[in-house]
Structure formats: C-alpha cells, structure tokens
C-alpha cells in the first residue's frame, strides 16, 4: 500500500504498485486496467496523483490509452539489432520466440521473386509462410522464397524443427549477409488477419535479400507489428 510518510512521491509509489501487477501477470497484455476514478477510490488518493502514475507508466511503455475505450496493458517491444540475423534464426531462444509454419509449397517463381533472386521465370522456389510469436503474441508474418535448385531436399519438417537458416546450412547455403528495405505501413489484409491486430495498426513492411557467399539464397517479405518490434543500432565515430 501507499506510505504517506515516505520521501518517495505518492505517484511514484502507485506507479510501482501498478507496474508490479503487470509484471506478475495480474494484468495481462491488452487487458483494460481500472479507471482513474476506481484507482482513486481503491488507494484513497487524488485524481492528480493517479494521473501522474498513469502517465509515468505510459511514458515507460507499459500501458497505452485508447480514446473512448480506456487504458490498456501493452507488451514490451521486442528489440533487434538492425544489422543482425538473430531475429530470423531459430537457434537463439532469448526472445522466447516461437515460429509456426503456415504454408510450405514449391511454386514457379513469379516476376518479382525471380528478379530479386536472379532466377528465370521457369525456375521453382520454395514458398515458406510463417508466423513468429513472442510470448504467445503473433508479431511477424514473413514469407520466404528459396531457390529450389539450391536445396532440393528441404522439407517443412526440417524448417519447423531446426529453423530455416540452420536447415539451409545443412545444404551449405546458410546466409552470411543480407540487405533489408523498411517501409512504414498500416497492417491489413492477410497479415492483419494472421496477427489479429486491430484496424489501422501501424507496422513495418520489410523486404530482405539474403546471400550465401555470392548466391542469392532467400528473398523474404515480412510484415511486423509496430507496437511489438523496435530496431536499434550502435554507431561509432571512427
């Protein structure tokens, strides 16, 4: 409970109490928290104190206000170093990430895929559609295209069990470099359906080409939730 004799401001004390409810799972992701009036009555404090505590939590990214609906618990964003492959590989588990294959097919490369992978229109590719979950929340929908001729023995079971890049590595084709193009978008259509995001949710559309030595081994189109993903980089003045 709040300690009015403490040197710590009441709103800071309340902010900590409310944060602990989120951290312990009493208030879950996307759950509406009590109103300002309810919190005032519960803790016997002024609305100004409650508002300061709510603002403190909002600034730290633990809650968000939805106009006309109330205040809701958010999910800590998944951070990724912008120059790293780690987010896409399945041999790292620090992010509590689960990857599920939605579709695994062999198709003829259409114009855009053929151009990005430097294939002819008659070449076949693996088309692998997946969902990445972080803490059971669908966060990314990537579709990877892999030249069939580079790894004809690739199977759905291999990718699901070992991860895509580890599986490509078994054919001597593990990616070693890539470029990515980022575009801010509103998530809609199939990605919105698969991730279950509200209408008009901001996100990222990312196109990636990956090389294994000098061979283009993957073209990937991904949609990422803007409220769940953040990128960072370290910059040095050399």
PDB file of N, CA and C in Angstrom, residues 8 11 33 50 62 69 76 85 87 97 99 105 122 135-136 142 148 158 178 182 216 219 221 227:
ATOM      1  N   UNK A   8       9.341   9.148  -0.948  1.00  0.00           N
ATOM      2  CA  UNK A   8       9.026   8.835  -2.348  1.00  0.00           C
ATOM      3  C   UNK A   8       7.646   9.395  -2.672  1.00  0.00           C
ATOM      4  N   UNK A  11       2.768   9.362  -6.320  1.00  0.00           N
ATOM      5  CA  UNK A  11       2.521   8.860  -7.676  1.00  0.00           C
ATOM      6  C   UNK A  11       3.582   7.836  -8.089  1.00  0.00           C
ATOM      7  N   UNK A  33      -7.156  -1.725 -17.630  1.00  0.00           N
ATOM      8  CA  UNK A  33      -6.892  -1.557 -16.206  1.00  0.00           C
ATOM      9  C   UNK A  33      -8.007  -0.702 -15.599  1.00  0.00           C
ATOM     10  N   UNK A  50      -3.160   9.892  -9.322  1.00  0.00           N
ATOM     11  CA  UNK A  50      -3.399   8.747 -10.202  1.00  0.00           C
ATOM     12  C   UNK A  50      -2.963   9.084 -11.624  1.00  0.00           C
ATOM     13  N   UNK A  62       4.506   0.724 -20.621  1.00  0.00           N
ATOM     14  CA  UNK A  62       3.811  -0.414 -20.032  1.00  0.00           C
ATOM     15  C   UNK A  62       2.308  -0.389 -20.278  1.00  0.00           C
ATOM     16  N   UNK A  69     -12.029   4.231 -25.007  1.00  0.00           N
ATOM     17  CA  UNK A  69     -12.075   2.846 -24.533  1.00  0.00           C
ATOM     18  C   UNK A  69     -11.462   2.684 -23.149  1.00  0.00           C
ATOM     19  N   UNK A  76       5.993  -5.345 -23.762  1.00  0.00           N
ATOM     20  CA  UNK A  76       7.331  -4.808 -24.014  1.00  0.00           C
ATOM     21  C   UNK A  76       7.756  -5.118 -25.448  1.00  0.00           C
ATOM     22  N   UNK A  85      21.289 -11.008 -37.919  1.00  0.00           N
ATOM     23  CA  UNK A  85      20.408 -12.060 -38.415  1.00  0.00           C
ATOM     24  C   UNK A  85      19.594 -12.700 -37.293  1.00  0.00           C
ATOM     25  N   UNK A  87      17.209 -12.273 -35.212  1.00  0.00           N
ATOM     26  CA  UNK A  87      15.759 -12.302 -35.117  1.00  0.00           C
ATOM     27  C   UNK A  87      15.153 -13.381 -36.016  1.00  0.00           C
ATOM     28  N   UNK A  97      10.838 -16.744 -28.506  1.00  0.00           N
ATOM     29  CA  UNK A  97      10.158 -16.686 -29.787  1.00  0.00           C
ATOM     30  C   UNK A  97       9.794 -18.084 -30.277  1.00  0.00           C
ATOM     31  N   UNK A  99       8.141 -20.058 -33.729  1.00  0.00           N
ATOM     32  CA  UNK A  99       7.867 -19.864 -35.149  1.00  0.00           C
ATOM     33  C   UNK A  99       7.005 -21.016 -35.664  1.00  0.00           C
ATOM     34  N   UNK A 105       5.284 -24.604 -49.714  1.00  0.00           N
ATOM     35  CA  UNK A 105       4.974 -25.056 -51.071  1.00  0.00           C
ATOM     36  C   UNK A 105       6.178 -24.879 -51.987  1.00  0.00           C
ATOM     37  N   UNK A 122      11.061 -19.685 -65.287  1.00  0.00           N
ATOM     38  CA  UNK A 122      10.736 -21.118 -65.247  1.00  0.00           C
ATOM     39  C   UNK A 122      11.297 -21.804 -64.009  1.00  0.00           C
ATOM     40  N   UNK A 135       6.170 -14.400 -26.728  1.00  0.00           N
ATOM     41  CA  UNK A 135       5.309 -14.565 -25.556  1.00  0.00           C
ATOM     42  C   UNK A 135       3.871 -14.842 -25.972  1.00  0.00           C
ATOM     43  N   UNK A 136       3.715 -15.732 -26.962  1.00  0.00           N
ATOM     44  CA  UNK A 136       2.415 -16.201 -27.460  1.00  0.00           C
ATOM     45  C   UNK A 136       1.635 -15.143 -28.231  1.00  0.00           C
ATOM     46  N   UNK A 142       6.342 -13.488 -41.955  1.00  0.00           N
ATOM     47  CA  UNK A 142       7.294 -13.466 -43.068  1.00  0.00           C
ATOM     48  C   UNK A 142       6.963 -14.543 -44.109  1.00  0.00           C
ATOM     49  N   UNK A 148      14.716 -23.471 -55.384  1.00  0.00           N
ATOM     50  CA  UNK A 148      14.591 -24.921 -55.217  1.00  0.00           C
ATOM     51  C   UNK A 148      15.885 -25.631 -55.599  1.00  0.00           C
ATOM     52  N   UNK A 158      12.048 -30.135 -41.561  1.00  0.00           N
ATOM     53  CA  UNK A 158      13.389 -29.608 -41.266  1.00  0.00           C
ATOM     54  C   UNK A 158      13.315 -28.170 -40.766  1.00  0.00           C
ATOM     55  N   UNK A 178      23.005  -9.900 -45.841  1.00  0.00           N
ATOM     56  CA  UNK A 178      21.679  -9.565 -46.349  1.00  0.00           C
ATOM     57  C   UNK A 178      21.527  -8.061 -46.443  1.00  0.00           C
ATOM     58  N   UNK A 182      13.033  -1.138 -45.379  1.00  0.00           N
ATOM     59  CA  UNK A 182      11.942  -0.936 -44.435  1.00  0.00           C
ATOM     60  C   UNK A 182      10.953   0.096 -44.986  1.00  0.00           C
ATOM     61  N   UNK A 216      22.319 -15.628 -54.228  1.00  0.00           N
ATOM     62  CA  UNK A 216      21.105 -15.144 -53.576  1.00  0.00           C
ATOM     63  C   UNK A 216      20.286 -16.360 -53.149  1.00  0.00           C
ATOM     64  N   UNK A 219      14.709 -14.556 -50.689  1.00  0.00           N
ATOM     65  CA  UNK A 219      14.001 -13.287 -50.748  1.00  0.00           C
ATOM     66  C   UNK A 219      12.834 -13.408 -49.779  1.00  0.00           C
ATOM     67  N   UNK A 221       9.592 -11.327 -47.687  1.00  0.00           N
ATOM     68  CA  UNK A 221       8.719 -10.196 -47.411  1.00  0.00           C
ATOM     69  C   UNK A 221       8.066 -10.428 -46.061  1.00  0.00           C
ATOM     70  N   UNK A 227       3.709  -2.030 -32.780  1.00  0.00           N
ATOM     71  CA  UNK A 227       3.607  -1.924 -31.323  1.00  0.00           C
ATOM     72  C   UNK A 227       4.384  -3.014 -30.605  1.00  0.00           C
TER      73      UNK A 227
END
